[in-house]
C-alpha cells in the first residue's frame, strides 16, 4: 500500500511532466503538420540553461529565465528555420528538425561536456512534504506537480478563453481561412512554436534536477514523448494527456516490479520445462523489461487502433 | 475599386490562369461565370494571395500582388470560399467573432445584424459550428466574412447544394450587402441568379476571360452561352 501510493504519486508527477512536453509537440504537429524531432532538445536546453543560470542567480530566477530563453530559440527556429524550408515540403521540415536535434546535442557536448552536470534541487525545496506511512515524500515532487498542473490550467484557459486561443483552434482546421479573415497566421505559428518550446524548456527546468541533466536526456525523453503522442493519437491534446499519464505510470511502476513470467506461471500453477529455450524469456522480470514496455504498448495500440487512443488524423 | 490585369496563376508546374483581367467598381455587383474547372476559384484565390501568381491586382489604387493574405484582408477585401471552411470546434458566435479583425464590433455590421438576417444563427449561437447543416454553415461563412467589414467581398459559389428557400435568403443578403455600399465579386453557377443581381458579368474559359458585358449583352449572345456556359 505504502509502495503503491508513493509510486502512484511519482508516476503522476512524471506523467504530468510528459504532458508538458507532449502538449507542445501535439499543438505544433496539429497546426503545422510538422513532427518536431528537436522538441526534446528544447527540454534538454531548459535543464542546462536552468543549471547555468542558477549558478549565477539561483533557482527561482532560472525557473523563469530558462523557459523564456528557450521560447526565444523556438521562435527563431520557426521563423528562420522551418518557415524557410517549408516550401520544400514535410520531408525537408522533418530533416531540418532532425538535424537541429543533432546540432543542439553537439553544442551541449561542447559547452557542458559529456558527463552529467550537478544541477540540484534548490535547498529550500529539499525537504519532505509529508510522510506516507514510513516513506518521506519529497517536497520537490509536489512542487513539480503544482507547476505542471498550473501550466495545464493556463494552457487550457489560453486555448479556450482568449482570442489568440480561438485563432489557434481555428488554425488547427483551416489556417488559410483564418489568414484570409485578416489574422497574422505566420506569427501565430511562431508563437505556438515558441510556446511549445517554452513548455518543453520549463519541463527541463523542473525535470532536469529531479532526474539527471546530461546530454543523453533529449534522446531518452524524446523517444518516450513520441511514444506518448503516437499512443494518444497524433494531434489530440486530450489523447496526449491520457497517454502521458498512462505511459508515466507504466514506466514508473514497471521498474519497481520484480515479477517475471516464470513467477506468474508459478502462481497460477503452470509447470515450465526448465530445459526449454524459452526459459530465458520467462525469467525476464518486469523491471528488466521496463525500458521496452512503452514501445510494446505503442505497438499494441497501433495494432488495435492505428489512429491512437483519440487521434483524428488518418495515415 | 478592384482592377485585375494580366493575372497568371500556377499550381506547381501547371499554369492555370493565362492573363485574366477584370474590374469591380464601388458598390457594383459583378459575376464571374464559367464551367467547372476553368479557374474561377483560382482567380479569387490569386487575388487573395493564396496561390502562386503574377500580374497586377490593384485595390483602391494600391498594388496588392505579393502582399501577404492577412494584409490583403486588412486592406478591405473579404473572401467567402466555396468549401465554406467554418471552424468546427468553435461555436457559431466564436466563428463570427473571428471574422472581426479586432476585439470590438466596428464598421458596417454588428452581430445583431447577422442574427436579424439569419435568426437561425442566433438560435445556434452557442452550438459548435461543426454540427450546423450545410445551409447554416453557408450563412455563417458569409456573415463571418462580413463581420470583418470588407469594402468588397468575393463570394465563391454560395448557393451550391442549397435548398431553394435558403438560396432566396442568401440572395436577400446580397441585396443587403449592396445597400450598404459594398461591392461584390460573385462566382455563381446559377445563371438566373447571376443575371438577376449583377450589373456586369464575366465569362471564363480555360484560364482566361472570354466574355464581358451586361446581363442584357449575355442574354443576347447565344453563341457565348452555348460555347462557354451550357453543358
Ligand atoms: N490545389 C490544386 N492543385 C492542382 N491543381 C488544382 C488545384 N486546385 C485546382 N486545380 C486545378 O485548377 C483548375 C482550375 O480550378 P478552379 O478550382 O479554379 O476551378 P473552378 O472554375 O473554380 O471550378 P470548380 O469550382 O467547379 O471546380 C482545375 O483544372 C483544377 O483541376
Ligand atoms: Mg471553384
XYZ file of C-alpha atoms and ligand atoms in Angstrom:
578
model
C 0.000 0.000 0.000
C 2.738 2.375 1.011
C 4.789 1.395 -2.012
C 1.749 1.753 -4.228
C 0.856 5.280 -3.040
C 4.413 6.558 -3.324
C 4.836 5.078 -6.789
C 1.465 6.452 -7.835
C 2.481 9.974 -6.808
C 5.802 9.577 -8.605
C 4.118 8.357 -11.757
C 1.682 11.260 -11.583
C 4.426 13.864 -11.349
C 6.340 12.159 -14.158
C 3.207 11.805 -16.299
C 2.375 15.490 -15.896
C 5.928 16.338 -16.906
C 5.492 14.175 -20.021
C 2.324 16.086 -20.805
C 4.151 19.397 -20.638
C 6.335 18.019 -23.403
C 3.722 16.188 -25.435
C 1.181 19.036 -25.360
C 3.580 21.386 -27.143
C 4.581 18.702 -29.601
C 0.919 17.934 -30.293
C -0.079 21.562 -30.822
C 2.826 22.138 -33.191
C 2.045 18.966 -35.072
C -1.658 19.670 -35.495
C -1.078 23.243 -36.573
C 1.871 22.928 -38.887
C 1.865 19.228 -39.687
C 5.466 19.027 -38.510
C 6.633 16.352 -36.120
C 9.327 18.306 -34.321
C 12.228 15.945 -33.656
C 14.030 18.702 -31.790
C 11.243 19.105 -29.236
C 13.018 17.123 -26.510
C 16.193 19.063 -27.281
C 14.355 22.144 -26.011
C 13.642 20.143 -22.859
C 17.362 19.449 -22.504
C 18.266 23.087 -23.172
C 15.778 24.140 -20.489
C 17.587 21.941 -17.969
C 21.082 23.119 -18.942
C 20.094 26.786 -19.091
C 18.459 26.473 -15.680
C 21.593 24.820 -14.299
C 23.806 27.565 -15.717
C 21.520 30.413 -14.710
C 21.021 29.050 -11.217
C 24.771 29.040 -10.602
C 24.661 32.826 -11.018
C 21.300 33.938 -9.719
C 19.770 30.901 -8.052
C 16.909 28.595 -8.903
C 13.898 30.917 -8.802
C 15.017 33.421 -11.439
C 16.228 30.456 -13.515
C 12.738 28.961 -13.368
C 11.518 31.990 -15.321
C 14.576 32.903 -17.399
C 15.419 29.469 -18.830
C 11.971 28.793 -20.383
C 11.916 32.324 -21.812
C 15.314 31.844 -23.449
C 14.154 28.501 -24.852
C 10.982 30.201 -26.135
C 13.174 32.725 -27.932
C 15.183 29.936 -29.525
C 11.923 28.264 -30.518
C 10.681 31.451 -32.160
C 13.932 31.800 -34.098
C 13.791 28.143 -35.128
C 10.310 28.604 -36.579
C 10.838 31.998 -38.133
C 14.199 31.452 -39.801
C 14.411 27.657 -39.995
C 11.102 25.901 -40.500
C 9.495 28.719 -42.425
C 12.398 28.739 -44.853
C 12.377 25.002 -45.508
C 8.560 24.838 -45.512
C 8.344 25.343 -49.276
C 10.356 22.156 -49.843
C 7.691 20.066 -48.129
C 7.251 17.989 -44.987
C 10.245 15.729 -45.546
C 12.534 18.751 -45.604
C 10.914 20.008 -42.398
C 11.427 16.657 -40.693
C 15.053 16.535 -41.763
C 15.515 20.067 -40.516
C 14.234 19.307 -37.011
C 16.225 16.068 -37.006
C 19.432 17.933 -37.872
C 18.643 20.592 -35.297
C 18.378 17.940 -32.574
C 21.866 16.724 -33.516
C 23.312 20.214 -33.529
C 21.840 21.012 -30.115
C 23.276 17.806 -28.702
C 26.734 18.624 -30.082
C 26.568 22.165 -28.754
C 25.664 20.809 -25.327
C 28.668 18.472 -25.535
C 30.902 21.382 -26.427
C 29.756 23.707 -23.681
C 28.946 21.381 -20.798
C 30.802 18.195 -21.693
C 29.591 14.637 -21.864
C 29.188 13.985 -18.164
C 26.078 14.978 -16.186
C 26.167 18.469 -14.676
C 25.452 18.967 -10.956
C 22.052 20.592 -11.379
C 20.445 20.175 -7.973
C 17.111 20.674 -6.357
C 17.055 24.082 -4.583
C 17.700 23.724 -0.872
C 14.519 25.465 0.086
C 12.531 22.672 -1.584
C 14.804 19.905 -0.392
C 12.727 18.608 2.473
C 9.960 16.093 2.837
C 6.485 17.444 2.349
C 4.659 14.690 4.166
C 5.099 11.067 5.002
C 3.177 8.110 3.704
C 3.466 5.536 6.457
C 7.252 5.311 6.806
C 8.188 6.959 3.482
C 9.072 10.655 3.459
C 7.627 12.190 0.311
C 9.937 14.854 -1.187
C 8.544 18.370 -1.407
C 10.191 18.877 -4.788
C 7.963 16.214 -6.333
C 4.950 18.094 -5.012
C 6.361 21.314 -6.439
C 6.757 19.633 -9.843
C 3.135 18.582 -9.793
C 1.981 22.068 -8.816
C 3.930 23.683 -11.659
C 2.668 21.124 -14.170
C -0.939 21.490 -13.109
C -0.660 25.293 -13.170
C 0.710 25.101 -16.714
C -2.014 22.707 -17.748
C -4.724 25.025 -16.444
C -3.042 28.039 -18.051
C -2.803 26.229 -21.394
C -6.463 25.280 -21.203
C -7.558 28.820 -20.350
C -5.467 30.368 -23.107
C -6.805 27.940 -25.712
C -10.463 28.238 -24.743
C -10.924 31.697 -23.240
C -8.736 34.078 -25.200
C -8.902 35.469 -28.688
C -5.462 34.150 -29.583
C -6.607 30.726 -28.310
C -9.592 30.859 -30.645
C -7.336 31.829 -33.527
C -5.089 28.870 -32.676
C -8.053 26.491 -32.542
C -9.376 27.816 -35.835
C -5.933 27.471 -37.424
C -5.917 23.803 -36.485
C -8.651 23.201 -39.049
C -8.328 25.956 -41.670
C -5.199 28.102 -41.372
C -5.673 29.629 -44.843
C -9.180 30.771 -43.966
C -8.023 32.274 -40.674
C -5.445 34.265 -42.559
C -7.973 35.320 -45.198
C -10.008 36.840 -42.350
C -7.096 39.150 -41.622
C -5.255 37.298 -38.846
C -1.500 37.053 -38.999
C -1.255 33.269 -39.087
C 2.517 33.029 -39.689
C 3.084 34.977 -36.472
C 0.582 32.781 -34.639
C 2.550 29.734 -35.840
C 5.711 31.291 -34.497
C 4.069 31.996 -31.142
C 2.730 28.454 -30.860
C 6.158 27.057 -31.670
C 7.753 29.345 -29.109
C 5.074 28.449 -26.555
C 5.624 24.732 -27.133
C 9.372 25.228 -26.773
C 8.812 27.212 -23.569
C 6.709 24.388 -22.088
C 9.418 21.887 -23.034
C 12.033 24.195 -21.531
C 10.057 24.542 -18.317
C 9.712 20.770 -18.131
C 13.510 20.647 -18.437
C 13.951 23.164 -15.645
C 11.862 21.187 -13.168
C 12.749 17.734 -14.527
C 16.479 18.228 -15.005
C 17.203 18.378 -11.306
C 14.633 15.793 -10.280
C 16.285 13.338 -12.679
C 19.694 13.853 -14.340
C 20.886 16.668 -16.587
C 23.129 15.036 -19.169
C 23.490 15.130 -22.977
C 21.578 11.888 -23.440
C 18.430 13.219 -21.790
C 16.974 14.616 -25.020
C 17.082 11.278 -26.788
C 15.764 9.244 -23.872
C 12.904 11.606 -23.069
C 12.285 12.362 -26.751
C 11.571 8.773 -27.667
C 9.167 8.435 -24.743
C 7.366 11.607 -25.783
C 6.957 10.202 -29.295
C 5.521 7.040 -27.816
C 3.099 9.255 -25.890
C 1.861 11.200 -28.916
C 1.529 8.097 -31.082
C -0.217 6.190 -28.294
C -2.538 9.098 -27.522
C -3.249 9.813 -31.176
C -1.341 12.331 -33.241
C -2.822 15.772 -32.921
C -5.103 15.132 -29.944
C -4.381 17.102 -26.783
C -6.791 15.009 -24.703
C -5.173 11.863 -26.081
C -1.719 13.202 -25.246
C -2.868 13.936 -21.697
C -4.237 10.452 -21.039
C -1.290 8.805 -22.782
C 1.186 10.869 -20.727
C -0.363 9.630 -17.501
C -0.563 6.019 -18.706
C 2.995 5.866 -20.077
C 4.249 7.727 -16.997
C 2.589 5.143 -14.767
C 3.840 2.195 -16.825
C 7.407 3.466 -16.695
C 7.331 4.287 -13.007
C 5.580 1.152 -11.811
C 7.382 -1.314 -14.056
C 10.893 -0.557 -12.768
C 9.681 -1.414 -9.294
C 8.180 -4.815 -10.080
C 10.412 -7.789 -9.689
C 7.962 -10.312 -11.111
C 8.732 -12.385 -14.156
C 6.514 -14.583 -16.301
C 8.146 -17.508 -14.502
C 6.862 -16.300 -11.152
C 3.444 -15.698 -12.726
C 3.421 -19.264 -14.060
C 4.378 -20.428 -10.592
C 1.474 -18.573 -9.019
C -1.144 -19.883 -11.417
C 0.375 -23.365 -11.365
C 1.778 -23.789 -14.877
C 4.756 -26.151 -14.987
C 7.555 -24.935 -17.231
C 10.156 -27.181 -18.829
C 13.391 -25.742 -17.397
C 15.368 -27.147 -20.328
C 13.317 -25.149 -22.847
C 14.974 -22.442 -24.928
C 12.157 -20.120 -23.851
C 13.399 -20.258 -20.269
C 15.457 -17.079 -20.713
C 12.349 -15.185 -21.771
C 10.253 -16.497 -18.875
C 12.907 -15.310 -16.452
C 12.882 -11.686 -17.594
C 11.341 -9.564 -14.853
C 9.022 -6.658 -15.489
C 11.696 -4.384 -14.068
C 14.162 -5.688 -16.629
C 11.638 -5.264 -19.423
C 10.699 -1.750 -18.234
C 12.607 0.135 -20.946
C 10.761 -1.633 -23.753
C 7.300 -1.700 -22.172
C 6.241 1.729 -23.513
C 7.170 0.621 -27.025
C 5.297 -2.638 -26.645
C 2.269 -0.622 -25.522
C 2.633 1.668 -28.509
C 2.841 -1.255 -30.931
C -0.174 -2.868 -29.268
C -2.095 0.393 -29.635
C -1.133 0.699 -33.291
C -2.396 -2.819 -33.924
C -5.717 -2.241 -32.147
C -6.263 1.402 -33.123
C -3.864 2.704 -35.787
C -5.028 6.266 -35.129
C -4.025 6.016 -31.475
C -6.253 6.497 -28.466
C -8.017 9.672 -29.584
C -6.370 10.511 -32.877
C -8.338 12.068 -35.684
C -5.813 12.078 -38.485
C -5.629 9.207 -40.921
C -2.443 7.893 -42.418
C -12.135 49.758 -56.828
C -10.651 46.382 -57.825
C -8.692 46.115 -61.077
C -7.030 42.861 -62.066
C -4.712 42.831 -65.078
C -2.783 40.059 -66.787
C -3.142 37.676 -63.856
C -1.299 34.358 -64.152
C -1.539 31.618 -61.541
C 0.161 28.284 -61.048
C -0.307 25.113 -59.037
C 3.188 23.664 -59.067
C 4.079 23.240 -62.724
C 0.557 23.613 -64.091
C -0.225 27.051 -65.407
C -3.899 27.664 -64.566
C -4.636 31.337 -65.285
C -3.388 32.857 -68.524
C -3.692 36.596 -68.156
C -7.067 37.162 -66.511
C -8.352 40.738 -66.360
C -11.416 42.037 -64.605
C -12.610 45.020 -62.627
C -15.237 45.756 -59.998
C -16.424 49.289 -59.277
C -17.559 50.760 -55.990
C -20.905 49.307 -54.912
C -21.039 47.166 -58.020
C -22.160 43.526 -58.178
C -20.096 41.628 -60.740
C -20.362 37.911 -61.529
C -17.688 35.568 -62.764
C -19.207 32.657 -64.668
C -17.864 29.581 -66.391
C -17.886 25.813 -66.392
C -16.315 23.648 -63.719
C -12.560 23.754 -63.619
C -11.975 26.828 -65.786
C -10.250 28.661 -62.954
C -12.857 30.873 -61.292
C -11.906 29.862 -57.759
C -8.251 30.115 -58.665
C -8.824 33.705 -59.794
C -10.258 34.656 -56.411
C -7.527 32.788 -54.526
C -4.875 34.525 -56.610
C -6.401 37.904 -55.732
C -6.277 36.870 -52.034
C -2.624 35.892 -52.393
C -3.295 32.211 -51.720
C -1.785 30.762 -54.894
C 1.484 31.431 -56.683
C 0.706 34.157 -59.187
C 1.957 37.197 -61.057
C 0.374 40.129 -62.832
C -1.347 43.092 -61.260
C -4.070 43.263 -58.608
C -4.946 46.854 -57.740
C -7.384 47.529 -54.927
C -8.273 51.112 -54.001
C -5.317 52.150 -56.181
C -2.896 50.031 -54.175
C -0.938 47.186 -55.771
C -1.615 44.005 -53.794
C 0.398 41.493 -55.816
C 2.971 39.934 -53.498
C 1.237 41.165 -50.327
C 0.526 38.627 -47.575
C -3.018 37.289 -47.369
C -3.865 38.765 -43.962
C -2.759 42.210 -45.110
C -4.874 41.860 -48.251
C -7.831 41.081 -45.985
C -6.974 44.099 -43.857
C -6.897 46.258 -46.976
C -10.659 45.600 -47.158
C -11.056 42.517 -49.338
C -13.367 39.834 -47.979
C -13.327 36.226 -49.159
C -16.023 33.564 -48.781
C -14.547 30.287 -50.059
C -16.520 27.621 -51.910
C -15.779 24.869 -49.391
C -17.098 27.050 -46.540
C -14.237 26.355 -44.133
C -16.106 27.028 -40.900
C -14.156 26.372 -37.707
C -15.929 23.242 -36.469
C -14.797 23.171 -32.823
C -15.671 26.811 -32.200
C -19.204 27.973 -31.550
C -21.209 29.960 -34.078
C -20.626 33.100 -32.018
C -16.884 32.475 -31.840
C -16.767 31.920 -35.598
C -18.411 35.305 -36.069
C -16.014 36.901 -33.584
C -13.045 35.603 -35.537
C -14.455 37.338 -38.585
C -13.770 40.619 -36.800
C -10.266 41.939 -37.224
C -10.140 43.411 -33.741
C -11.849 42.691 -30.461
C -14.680 45.158 -30.919
C -17.517 45.313 -33.383
C -16.783 48.163 -35.702
C -17.835 49.238 -39.142
C -20.980 48.437 -41.015
C -22.043 45.146 -39.438
C -22.856 44.027 -35.929
C -23.557 40.573 -34.513
C -27.152 41.671 -34.119
C -27.439 42.461 -37.827
C -26.334 38.931 -38.605
C -28.749 37.376 -36.153
C -31.545 39.523 -37.573
C -30.758 38.488 -41.146
C -30.430 34.839 -40.168
C -32.398 34.132 -36.969
C -31.237 30.542 -37.241
C -27.713 31.666 -36.338
C -28.968 33.293 -33.151
C -30.690 30.064 -32.156
C -27.472 28.129 -32.744
C -25.142 30.817 -31.362
C -23.602 28.570 -28.713
C -23.524 25.354 -30.717
C -20.242 24.160 -32.206
C -20.278 25.241 -35.846
C -19.388 21.708 -36.913
C -22.906 20.471 -36.167
C -24.685 23.024 -38.397
C -26.381 21.971 -41.632
C -24.816 22.869 -44.978
C -27.144 25.841 -45.433
C -26.480 27.156 -41.933
C -22.746 26.794 -42.487
C -23.039 28.824 -45.686
C -24.855 31.626 -43.825
C -22.207 31.507 -41.130
C -19.336 31.761 -43.618
C -20.945 34.746 -45.309
C -21.665 36.505 -42.022
C -18.223 35.729 -40.657
C -16.554 37.468 -43.576
C -18.941 40.437 -43.351
C -18.055 40.890 -39.670
C -14.607 41.873 -40.916
C -16.230 44.889 -42.587
C -14.846 44.398 -46.114
C -15.353 47.009 -48.824
C -15.512 44.288 -51.434
C -16.490 40.644 -50.903
C -15.558 37.816 -53.208
C -18.068 35.011 -52.802
C -17.410 31.600 -54.344
C -20.493 29.551 -55.295
C -22.582 30.441 -52.252
C -25.748 28.703 -53.398
C -24.239 25.402 -54.464
C -26.179 22.497 -52.992
C -28.591 24.688 -51.008
C -32.357 24.299 -50.772
C -34.349 26.895 -52.799
C -35.590 28.604 -49.643
C -32.068 29.198 -48.386
C -30.930 30.312 -51.823
C -33.580 33.013 -51.535
C -32.277 34.095 -48.112
C -28.748 34.277 -49.472
C -29.929 36.364 -52.435
C -31.618 38.750 -49.966
C -28.319 39.090 -48.169
C -26.680 40.198 -51.427
C -29.240 42.995 -51.650
C -28.449 43.985 -48.079
C -24.713 43.961 -48.811
C -25.179 46.117 -51.906
C -27.415 48.506 -49.956
C -24.537 49.185 -47.570
C -22.320 50.209 -50.471
C -20.183 47.076 -50.504
C -19.010 45.689 -53.836
C -19.475 42.014 -54.680
C -17.499 39.728 -56.950
C -19.637 36.622 -57.244
C -18.752 33.219 -58.648
C -22.075 31.591 -59.392
C -23.288 28.521 -61.242
C -26.941 29.509 -61.339
C -27.195 31.755 -64.360
C -30.636 33.058 -63.403
C -29.403 34.497 -60.102
C -26.305 35.978 -61.703
C -28.300 37.618 -64.470
C -30.799 38.999 -61.988
C -28.492 40.636 -59.463
C -25.337 41.557 -61.413
C -24.596 44.839 -63.088
C -21.844 43.241 -65.165
C -20.681 39.710 -65.859
C -17.516 37.970 -66.978
C -17.378 34.512 -68.509
C -14.242 32.454 -68.120
C -12.990 29.621 -70.287
C -9.727 27.740 -69.739
C -7.953 30.274 -67.589
C -8.931 33.433 -69.434
C -11.865 35.811 -69.770
C -13.841 35.026 -72.931
C -16.738 37.455 -72.487
C -17.578 40.560 -70.566
C -20.741 42.648 -70.607
C -24.054 43.436 -69.014
C -26.798 40.875 -68.323
C -28.589 42.098 -71.473
C -25.441 41.522 -73.542
C -25.166 37.985 -72.254
C -28.844 37.235 -72.777
C -28.494 38.406 -76.344
C -25.281 36.482 -77.002
C -26.368 32.913 -77.535
C -23.025 31.880 -79.031
C -21.110 32.639 -75.809
C -23.716 30.929 -73.655
C -23.625 27.819 -75.871
C -19.873 27.594 -76.089
C -18.834 28.559 -72.543
C -21.726 28.082 -70.158
C -24.218 25.422 -71.100
C -23.294 21.819 -70.582
N -4.732 22.646 -55.351
C -4.672 22.384 -56.675
N -3.603 21.743 -57.198
C -3.524 21.483 -58.514
N -4.463 21.825 -59.404
C -5.555 22.470 -58.952
C -5.719 22.771 -57.558
N -6.901 23.415 -57.394
C -7.441 23.496 -58.624
N -6.643 22.935 -59.559
C -6.909 22.871 -60.987
O -7.005 24.184 -61.479
C -8.059 24.292 -62.421
C -8.981 25.402 -62.022
O -9.586 25.103 -60.785
P -10.629 26.052 -60.061
O -10.892 25.491 -58.724
O -10.168 27.447 -60.152
O -11.899 25.855 -60.992
P -13.326 26.489 -60.862
O -13.561 27.270 -62.089
O -13.491 27.179 -59.583
O -14.306 25.247 -60.952
P -14.984 24.377 -59.804
O -15.132 25.205 -58.587
O -16.283 23.971 -60.370
O -14.048 23.222 -59.651
C -8.722 22.932 -62.484
O -8.275 22.282 -63.648
C -8.244 22.223 -61.270
O -8.091 20.850 -61.549
Mg -14.463 26.713 -57.867
